[in-house]
XYZ file of N, CA, C and O in Angstrom:
656
model
N 79.161 20.064 -5.194
C 79.132 19.955 -3.758
C 78.303 21.057 -3.153
O 77.669 20.868 -2.143
N 78.301 22.257 -3.818
C 77.536 23.383 -3.307
C 76.048 23.127 -3.425
O 75.271 23.648 -2.659
N 75.638 22.319 -4.412
C 74.207 22.048 -4.600
C 73.689 21.170 -3.472
O 72.542 21.283 -3.087
N 74.512 20.295 -2.912
C 74.080 19.385 -1.845
C 73.652 20.122 -0.595
O 72.527 19.972 -0.125
N 74.530 20.937 0.017
C 74.136 21.645 1.241
C 72.997 22.626 0.996
O 72.119 22.798 1.834
N 72.965 23.290 -0.144
C 71.887 24.233 -0.465
C 70.559 23.511 -0.588
O 69.535 23.991 -0.103
N 70.587 22.354 -1.222
C 69.354 21.582 -1.374
C 68.879 21.093 -0.007
O 67.668 21.117 0.287
N 69.821 20.644 0.823
C 69.445 20.212 2.181
C 68.846 21.363 2.977
O 67.870 21.188 3.709
N 69.435 22.537 2.860
C 68.929 23.701 3.584
C 67.530 24.064 3.108
O 66.663 24.423 3.910
N 67.294 23.952 1.808
C 65.965 24.259 1.276
C 64.929 23.249 1.773
O 63.825 23.623 2.150
N 65.295 21.971 1.803
C 64.383 20.945 2.308
C 64.079 21.201 3.778
O 62.922 21.153 4.218
N 65.122 21.521 4.549
C 64.939 21.820 5.974
C 64.054 23.047 6.144
O 63.143 23.064 6.985
N 64.291 24.082 5.355
C 63.502 25.314 5.446
C 62.042 25.046 5.109
O 61.138 25.504 5.816
N 61.806 24.290 4.041
C 60.421 23.984 3.653
C 59.710 23.174 4.741
O 58.558 23.437 5.074
N 60.400 22.192 5.307
C 59.797 21.363 6.359
C 59.502 22.207 7.597
O 58.443 22.073 8.221
N 60.444 23.096 7.936
C 60.251 23.954 9.113
C 59.089 24.917 8.887
O 58.256 25.113 9.773
N 59.012 25.494 7.711
C 57.913 26.412 7.402
C 56.581 25.666 7.403
O 55.578 26.166 7.922
N 56.552 24.465 6.848
C 55.315 23.674 6.851
C 54.866 23.367 8.283
O 53.681 23.484 8.625
N 55.823 23.003 9.142
C 55.502 22.743 10.551
C 55.002 24.018 11.217
O 54.017 23.994 11.967
N 55.670 25.131 10.933
C 55.261 26.415 11.487
C 53.832 26.760 11.076
O 53.006 27.131 11.914
N 53.533 26.609 9.822
C 52.185 26.917 9.342
C 51.139 25.990 9.956
O 50.047 26.430 10.323
N 51.481 24.721 10.107
C 50.558 23.774 10.733
C 50.280 24.175 12.172
O 49.129 24.198 12.621
N 51.326 24.506 12.914
C 51.140 24.904 14.320
C 50.361 26.203 14.435
O 49.511 26.350 15.303
N 50.653 27.138 13.561
C 49.917 28.401 13.585
C 48.435 28.147 13.300
O 47.561 28.747 13.935
N 48.146 27.249 12.384
C 46.760 26.910 12.067
C 46.092 26.231 13.263
O 44.930 26.506 13.576
N 46.822 25.365 13.951
C 46.272 24.708 15.145
C 45.957 25.731 16.235
O 44.908 25.653 16.881
N 46.848 26.672 16.424
C 46.635 27.718 17.427
C 45.414 28.553 17.046
O 44.556 28.851 17.887
N 45.311 28.913 15.795
C 44.177 29.713 15.338
C 42.875 28.952 15.534
O 41.893 29.497 16.041
N 42.848 27.669 15.163
C 41.622 26.870 15.327
C 41.253 26.734 16.798
O 40.079 26.835 17.161
N 42.238 26.523 17.655
C 41.958 26.399 19.097
C 41.397 27.705 19.645
O 40.431 27.707 20.418
N 41.980 28.802 19.264
C 41.482 30.107 19.731
C 40.082 30.369 19.194
O 39.207 30.831 19.934
N 39.859 30.063 17.921
C 38.526 30.251 17.333
C 37.483 29.388 18.037
O 36.371 29.842 18.309
N 37.838 28.155 18.345
C 36.900 27.251 19.023
C 36.610 27.733 20.437
O 35.466 27.681 20.893
N 37.620 28.232 21.118
C 37.408 28.751 22.472
C 36.479 29.960 22.442
O 35.556 30.070 23.262
N 36.683 30.843 21.504
C 35.820 32.025 21.382
C 34.407 31.595 20.997
O 33.423 32.099 21.557
N 34.276 30.658 20.061
C 32.949 30.174 19.661
C 32.233 29.513 20.837
O 31.027 29.708 21.031
N 32.968 28.764 21.648
C 32.371 28.127 22.827
C 31.891 29.182 23.815
O 30.790 29.067 24.360
N 32.677 30.206 24.024
C 32.262 31.293 24.917
C 30.995 31.955 24.393
O 30.068 32.231 25.159
N 30.911 32.175 23.082
C 29.709 32.783 22.507
C 28.486 31.874 22.688
O 27.386 32.362 22.975
N 28.687 30.550 22.544
C 27.571 29.622 22.768
C 27.115 29.675 24.226
O 25.917 29.686 24.504
N 28.059 29.724 25.145
C 27.714 29.809 26.566
C 26.957 31.101 26.840
O 25.953 31.106 27.564
N 27.408 32.202 26.254
C 26.716 33.473 26.453
C 25.315 33.431 25.843
O 24.379 34.014 26.393
N 25.142 32.731 24.721
C 23.815 32.559 24.125
C 22.896 31.766 25.035
O 21.712 32.099 25.198
N 23.441 30.718 25.637
C 22.661 29.923 26.595
C 22.264 30.797 27.784
O 21.125 30.739 28.254
N 23.180 31.627 28.233
C 22.882 32.523 29.357
C 21.719 33.449 29.008
O 20.835 33.689 29.847
N 21.684 33.933 27.797
C 20.582 34.794 27.365
C 19.253 34.057 27.368
O 18.224 34.598 27.786
N 19.268 32.805 26.924
C 18.030 32.010 26.923
C 17.578 31.693 28.347
O 16.385 31.732 28.649
N 18.522 31.403 29.225
C 18.169 31.145 30.624
C 17.564 32.401 31.243
O 16.587 32.329 31.990
N 18.107 33.547 30.911
C 17.568 34.807 31.423
C 16.122 35.005 30.948
O 15.260 35.425 31.722
N 15.844 34.675 29.690
C 14.469 34.788 29.176
C 13.544 33.811 29.882
O 12.379 34.131 30.139
N 14.030 32.627 30.219
C 13.224 31.663 30.976
C 12.891 32.243 32.346
O 11.752 32.143 32.815
N 13.874 32.859 32.986
C 13.619 33.474 34.290
C 12.557 34.571 34.177
O 11.685 34.691 35.041
N 12.597 35.355 33.119
C 11.589 36.388 32.914
C 10.208 35.764 32.725
O 9.208 36.270 33.258
N 10.145 34.652 32.002
C 8.863 33.958 31.819
C 8.355 33.417 33.151
O 7.140 33.445 33.410
N 9.244 32.935 33.981
C 8.833 32.466 35.311
C 8.285 33.610 36.156
O 7.347 33.413 36.939
N 8.840 34.791 35.992
C 8.286 35.957 36.681
C 6.840 36.191 36.233
O 5.969 36.498 37.053
N 6.595 36.027 34.931
C 5.234 36.176 34.407
C 4.306 35.111 34.988
O 3.167 35.405 35.353
N 4.787 33.879 35.083
C 3.982 32.791 35.658
C 3.670 33.096 37.121
O 2.532 32.900 37.576
N 4.651 33.594 37.856
C 4.426 33.973 39.249
C 3.344 35.052 39.346
O 2.495 35.013 40.246
N 3.388 36.016 38.445
C 2.392 37.091 38.460
C 0.991 36.538 38.193
O 0.023 36.948 38.839
N 0.872 35.597 37.265
C -0.422 34.974 36.967
C -0.910 34.187 38.184
O -2.089 34.274 38.569
N -0.023 33.424 38.814
C -0.413 32.649 39.995
C -0.873 33.581 41.116
O -1.879 33.293 41.788
N -0.194 34.694 41.288
C -0.593 35.652 42.317
C -1.986 36.218 42.004
O -2.854 36.301 42.887
N -2.185 36.600 40.750
C -3.497 37.140 40.356
C -4.598 36.105 40.563
O -5.705 36.438 41.012
N -4.333 34.845 40.263
C -5.325 33.787 40.478
C -5.628 33.608 41.963
O -6.786 33.376 42.341
N -4.613 33.685 42.804
C -4.847 33.562 44.247
C -5.741 34.693 44.756
O -6.659 34.468 45.542
N -5.483 35.902 44.289
C -6.313 37.046 44.685
C -7.739 36.860 44.166
O -8.718 37.088 44.888
N -7.857 36.412 42.919
C -9.177 36.158 42.332
C -9.922 35.089 43.132
O -11.115 35.240 43.439
N -9.225 34.031 43.513
C -9.848 32.959 44.296
C -10.283 33.473 45.667
O -11.385 33.142 46.148
N -9.447 34.293 46.272
C -9.804 34.857 47.577
C -11.054 35.733 47.462
O -11.992 35.622 48.267
N -11.065 36.596 46.457
C -12.244 37.448 46.246
C -13.484 36.609 45.949
O -14.582 36.927 46.433
N -13.308 35.540 45.178
C -14.445 34.678 44.859
C -14.974 33.985 46.117
O -16.191 33.832 46.285
N -14.078 33.582 47.007
C -14.522 32.960 48.267
C -15.328 33.954 49.116
O -16.333 33.592 49.720
N -14.839 35.179 49.173
C -15.544 36.216 49.931
C -16.944 36.427 49.356
O -17.942 36.469 50.092
N -17.030 36.519 48.027
C -18.340 36.731 47.388
C -19.239 35.510 47.569
O -20.452 35.654 47.778
N -18.652 34.307 47.521
C -19.453 33.095 47.727
C -19.999 33.065 49.148
O -21.167 32.689 49.369
N -19.192 33.452 50.115
C -19.651 33.482 51.503
C -20.737 34.542 51.672
O -21.725 34.324 52.390
N -20.597 35.643 51.005
C -21.582 36.711 51.084
C -22.918 36.259 50.456
O -23.979 36.668 50.912
N -22.841 35.414 49.458
C -24.055 34.945 48.786
C -24.788 33.898 49.615
O -25.939 33.551 49.304
N -24.093 33.374 50.608
C -24.752 32.392 51.471
C -24.914 31.053 50.765
O -24.071 30.643 49.968
N -26.050 30.339 51.062
C -26.250 29.010 50.490
C -26.279 29.031 48.955
O -25.884 28.061 48.319
N -26.722 30.113 48.369
C -26.767 30.182 46.894
C -25.348 30.254 46.295
O -25.171 29.980 45.113
N -24.357 30.611 47.093
C -22.994 30.732 46.585
C -22.138 29.500 46.792
O -20.937 29.516 46.519
N -22.759 28.376 47.249
C -21.966 27.161 47.505
C -21.255 26.644 46.259
O -20.089 26.265 46.318
N -21.929 26.605 45.166
C -21.298 26.143 43.913
C -20.138 27.041 43.512
O -19.083 26.567 43.067
N -20.342 28.324 43.693
C -19.287 29.281 43.369
C -18.114 29.125 44.331
O -16.952 29.281 43.945
N -18.393 28.775 45.585
C -17.336 28.566 46.575
C -16.457 27.384 46.183
O -15.230 27.414 46.380
N -17.051 26.338 45.616
C -16.278 25.178 45.155
C -15.333 25.603 44.031
O -14.149 25.249 44.021
N -15.846 26.373 43.099
C -15.005 26.859 41.984
C -13.901 27.769 42.525
O -12.739 27.672 42.101
N -14.227 28.616 43.477
C -13.232 29.521 44.059
C -12.129 28.728 44.759
O -10.940 29.043 44.619
N -12.535 27.708 45.509
C -11.537 26.887 46.206
C -10.635 26.164 45.211
O -9.406 26.093 45.404
N -11.200 25.632 44.156
C -10.395 24.927 43.138
C -9.459 25.902 42.427
O -8.311 25.570 42.136
N -9.953 27.099 42.166
C -9.097 28.121 41.543
C -7.904 28.421 42.451
O -6.762 28.543 41.987
N -8.145 28.510 43.743
C -7.062 28.734 44.700
C -6.059 27.594 44.702
O -4.841 27.819 44.752
N -6.557 26.353 44.656
C -5.651 25.187 44.623
C -4.804 25.194 43.347
O -3.603 24.901 43.384
N -5.424 25.535 42.225
C -4.681 25.578 40.966
C -3.627 26.690 40.993
O -2.516 26.506 40.498
N -3.985 27.811 41.593
C -3.007 28.909 41.713
C -1.809 28.464 42.544
O -0.654 28.756 42.197
N -2.061 27.745 43.629
C -0.966 27.245 44.466
C -0.139 26.202 43.713
O 1.081 26.161 43.848
N -0.805 25.358 42.927
C -0.070 24.360 42.142
C 0.834 25.048 41.119
O 1.999 24.659 40.936
N 0.303 26.071 40.478
C 1.106 26.830 39.507
C 2.286 27.474 40.217
O 3.430 27.429 39.732
N 2.035 28.064 41.366
C 3.104 28.714 42.140
C 4.181 27.697 42.525
O 5.380 27.961 42.411
N 3.755 26.523 42.989
C 4.713 25.488 43.378
C 5.547 24.995 42.203
O 6.761 24.811 42.317
N 4.891 24.802 41.068
C 5.616 24.357 39.871
C 6.607 25.426 39.421
O 7.762 25.122 39.083
N 6.163 26.671 39.424
C 7.055 27.767 39.028
C 8.254 27.848 39.968
O 9.390 28.062 39.521
N 8.022 27.647 41.262
C 9.112 27.686 42.233
C 10.113 26.555 41.967
O 11.331 26.758 42.016
N 9.595 25.377 41.669
C 10.457 24.232 41.373
C 11.287 24.487 40.113
O 12.507 24.252 40.092
N 10.634 24.974 39.069
C 11.346 25.264 37.816
C 12.366 26.367 38.044
O 13.495 26.301 37.556
N 11.996 27.373 38.835
C 12.929 28.465 39.118
C 14.188 27.930 39.812
O 15.301 28.356 39.513
N 14.008 26.982 40.742
C 15.165 26.389 41.402
C 16.085 25.693 40.410
O 17.312 25.836 40.485
N 15.499 24.948 39.476
C 16.319 24.279 38.456
C 17.015 25.298 37.556
O 18.202 25.159 37.237
N 16.273 26.330 37.153
C 16.839 27.354 36.276
C 17.938 28.125 36.999
O 18.980 28.431 36.415
N 17.719 28.424 38.274
C 18.760 29.124 39.038
C 20.038 28.295 39.105
O 21.144 28.835 38.976
N 19.894 26.983 39.306
C 21.072 26.110 39.312
C 21.773 26.107 37.965
O 23.004 26.211 37.886
N 20.991 26.018 36.895
C 21.548 26.052 35.541
C 22.220 27.395 35.279
O 23.318 27.453 34.717
N 21.564 28.455 35.704
C 22.104 29.805 35.505
C 23.458 29.940 36.206
O 24.399 30.507 35.647
N 23.572 29.391 37.411
C 24.846 29.435 38.119
C 25.937 28.685 37.364
O 27.075 29.155 37.261
N 25.598 27.526 36.829
C 26.578 26.754 36.056
C 26.994 27.490 34.791
O 28.175 27.492 34.420
N 26.042 28.114 34.119
C 26.353 28.855 32.892
C 27.272 30.037 33.212
O 28.262 30.270 32.517
N 26.945 30.778 34.264
C 27.794 31.916 34.651
C 29.206 31.453 34.982
O 30.183 32.076 34.579
N 29.302 30.359 35.741
C 30.626 29.848 36.120
C 31.402 29.377 34.894
O 32.604 29.635 34.763
N 30.733 28.700 33.979
C 31.399 28.236 32.749
C 31.893 29.418 31.924
O 33.022 29.397 31.411
N 31.072 30.432 31.794
C 31.480 31.616 31.029
C 32.658 32.312 31.711
O 33.608 32.739 31.049
N 32.609 32.408 33.036
C 33.703 33.046 33.774
C 35.010 32.292 33.560
O 36.051 32.890 33.282
N 34.928 30.970 33.665
C 36.140 30.167 33.483
C 36.676 30.263 32.057
O 37.888 30.331 31.842
N 35.770 30.259 31.097
C 36.202 30.347 29.700
C 36.875 31.691 29.438
O 37.931 31.750 28.807
N 36.278 32.772 29.925
C 36.902 34.091 29.751
C 38.283 34.121 30.406
O 39.237 34.646 29.834
N 38.366 33.586 31.624
C 39.646 33.584 32.336
C 40.688 32.799 31.549
O 41.835 33.224 31.436
N 40.282 31.664 31.008
C 41.227 30.850 30.232
C 41.679 31.582 28.983
O 42.856 31.540 28.624
N 40.761 32.279 28.355
C 41.124 33.004 27.137
C 42.000 34.214 27.441
O 42.876 34.557 26.661
N 41.764 34.826 28.576
C 42.479 36.070 28.868
C 43.820 35.871 29.545
O 44.766 36.595 29.287
N 43.900 34.878 30.478
C 45.147 34.838 31.237
C 45.568 33.474 31.719
O 46.714 33.293 32.057
N 44.687 32.528 31.806
C 45.033 31.273 32.459
C 45.661 30.290 31.485
O 46.362 30.669 30.570
N 45.379 29.020 31.695
C 46.011 27.943 30.941
C 45.856 28.089 29.436
O 46.797 27.854 28.694
N 44.678 28.463 28.974
C 44.456 28.582 27.532
C 45.373 29.608 26.911
O 46.005 29.361 25.881
N 45.467 30.766 27.542
C 46.328 31.817 27.019
C 47.787 31.386 27.104
O 48.577 31.643 26.188
N 48.169 30.733 28.195
C 49.548 30.274 28.334
C 49.885 29.259 27.246
O 50.975 29.303 26.661
N 48.959 28.353 26.988
C 49.192 27.350 25.940
C 49.317 28.019 24.574
O 50.193 27.677 23.779
N 48.461 28.985 24.308
C 48.545 29.705 23.038
C 49.868 30.464 22.950
O 50.498 30.496 21.895
N 50.284 31.053 24.058
C 51.564 31.774 24.059
C 52.730 30.824 23.823
O 53.667 31.156 23.102
N 52.692 29.629 24.457
C 53.769 28.647 24.231
C 53.804 28.228 22.767
O 54.874 28.135 22.159
N 52.634 27.979 22.200
C 52.575 27.568 20.793
C 53.092 28.685 19.889
O 53.817 28.430 18.922
N 52.741 29.917 20.209
C 53.218 31.049 19.414
C 54.736 31.191 19.525
O 55.415 31.471 18.533
N 55.271 30.959 20.729
C 56.715 31.052 20.923
C 57.434 29.976 20.107
O 58.433 30.247 19.435
N 56.917 28.755 20.158
C 57.501 27.669 19.358
C 57.428 28.033 17.876
O 58.394 27.848 17.127
N 56.290 28.586 17.452
C 56.132 28.970 16.057
C 57.131 30.058 15.674
O 57.710 30.024 14.588
N 57.346 31.021 16.559
C 58.326 32.074 16.272
C 59.733 31.494 16.142
O 60.496 31.859 15.258
N 60.079 30.576 17.055
C 61.401 29.950 16.996
C 61.572 29.182 15.695
O 62.626 29.253 15.054
N 60.554 28.434 15.319
C 60.645 27.667 14.073
C 60.718 28.599 12.864
O 61.435 28.325 11.894
N 60.002 29.708 12.940
C 60.072 30.694 11.858
C 61.467 31.282 11.729
O 61.980 31.447 10.624
N 62.085 31.578 12.869
C 63.452 32.126 12.841
C 64.420 31.105 12.247
O 65.286 31.444 11.436
N 64.248 29.823 12.650
C 65.114 28.775 12.076
C 64.877 28.654 10.572
O 65.821 28.458 9.794
N 63.631 28.763 10.150
C 63.322 28.656 8.722
C 63.967 29.794 7.950
O 64.541 29.582 6.870
N 63.891 31.004 8.500
C 64.510 32.135 7.826
C 66.026 31.978 7.760
O 66.645 32.285 6.737
N 66.633 31.491 8.839
C 68.081 31.245 8.830
C 68.431 30.200 7.776
O 69.421 30.347 7.050
N 67.633 29.136 7.704
C 67.898 28.077 6.725
C 67.768 28.614 5.306
O 68.578 28.282 4.429
N 66.765 29.465 5.073
C 66.610 30.054 3.739
C 67.788 30.962 3.405
O 68.285 30.968 2.277
N 68.231 31.732 4.378
C 69.376 32.620 4.136
C 70.631 31.809 3.815
O 71.389 32.161 2.901
N 70.820 30.708 4.559
C 71.974 29.849 4.272
C 71.853 29.218 2.877
O 72.840 29.132 2.137
N 70.633 28.792 2.551
C 70.417 28.166 1.232
C 70.714 29.165 0.112
O 71.354 28.822 -0.876
N 70.256 30.403 0.314
C 70.522 31.407 -0.714
C 72.008 31.683 -0.806
O 72.567 31.804 -1.911
N 72.689 31.757 0.319
C 74.150 32.008 0.305
C 74.870 30.845 -0.360
O 75.800 31.072 -1.142
N 74.432 29.608 -0.085
C 75.069 28.450 -0.698
C 74.846 28.457 -2.217
O 75.742 28.099 -2.978
N 73.648 28.885 -2.613
C 73.360 28.900 -4.061
C 74.194 29.954 -4.770
O 74.627 29.774 -5.899
N 74.469 31.069 -4.105
C 75.283 32.122 -4.721
C 76.721 31.682 -4.768
O 77.467 31.971 -5.643
């Protein structure tokens, strides 16, 4: 008769420990995935920042082209009728500089919008990991795991006492 309750306690303890280990593994995987997602978001933020720096370079080139076109127009006007061909090239250079500037401005607007979304996503992810729903869920899972662990230890102690 003593073998029956002891065997039942051991089965209960093993099942409880298996459930505990499964839940602990789920909590660990969820936390790891949340941290990995935050790192991916931060990586995207770094790439967006590099794009913004490249746009600054494009803006600088467009500005230099506009100045070059302006100087070329002045020199073409100074050359008089002989500078007409050069004036056409200067005017086209100015138009291209403005087109580059406009395109850079448009891309910058898109990048700024993306940058805002990335910052907000990273902020929310950090908040979730540190204190909000994610942390609360992890804490609840840990509490359940602790309770199940305590029950498993009690069941093992009872099983050992029954076996003795």
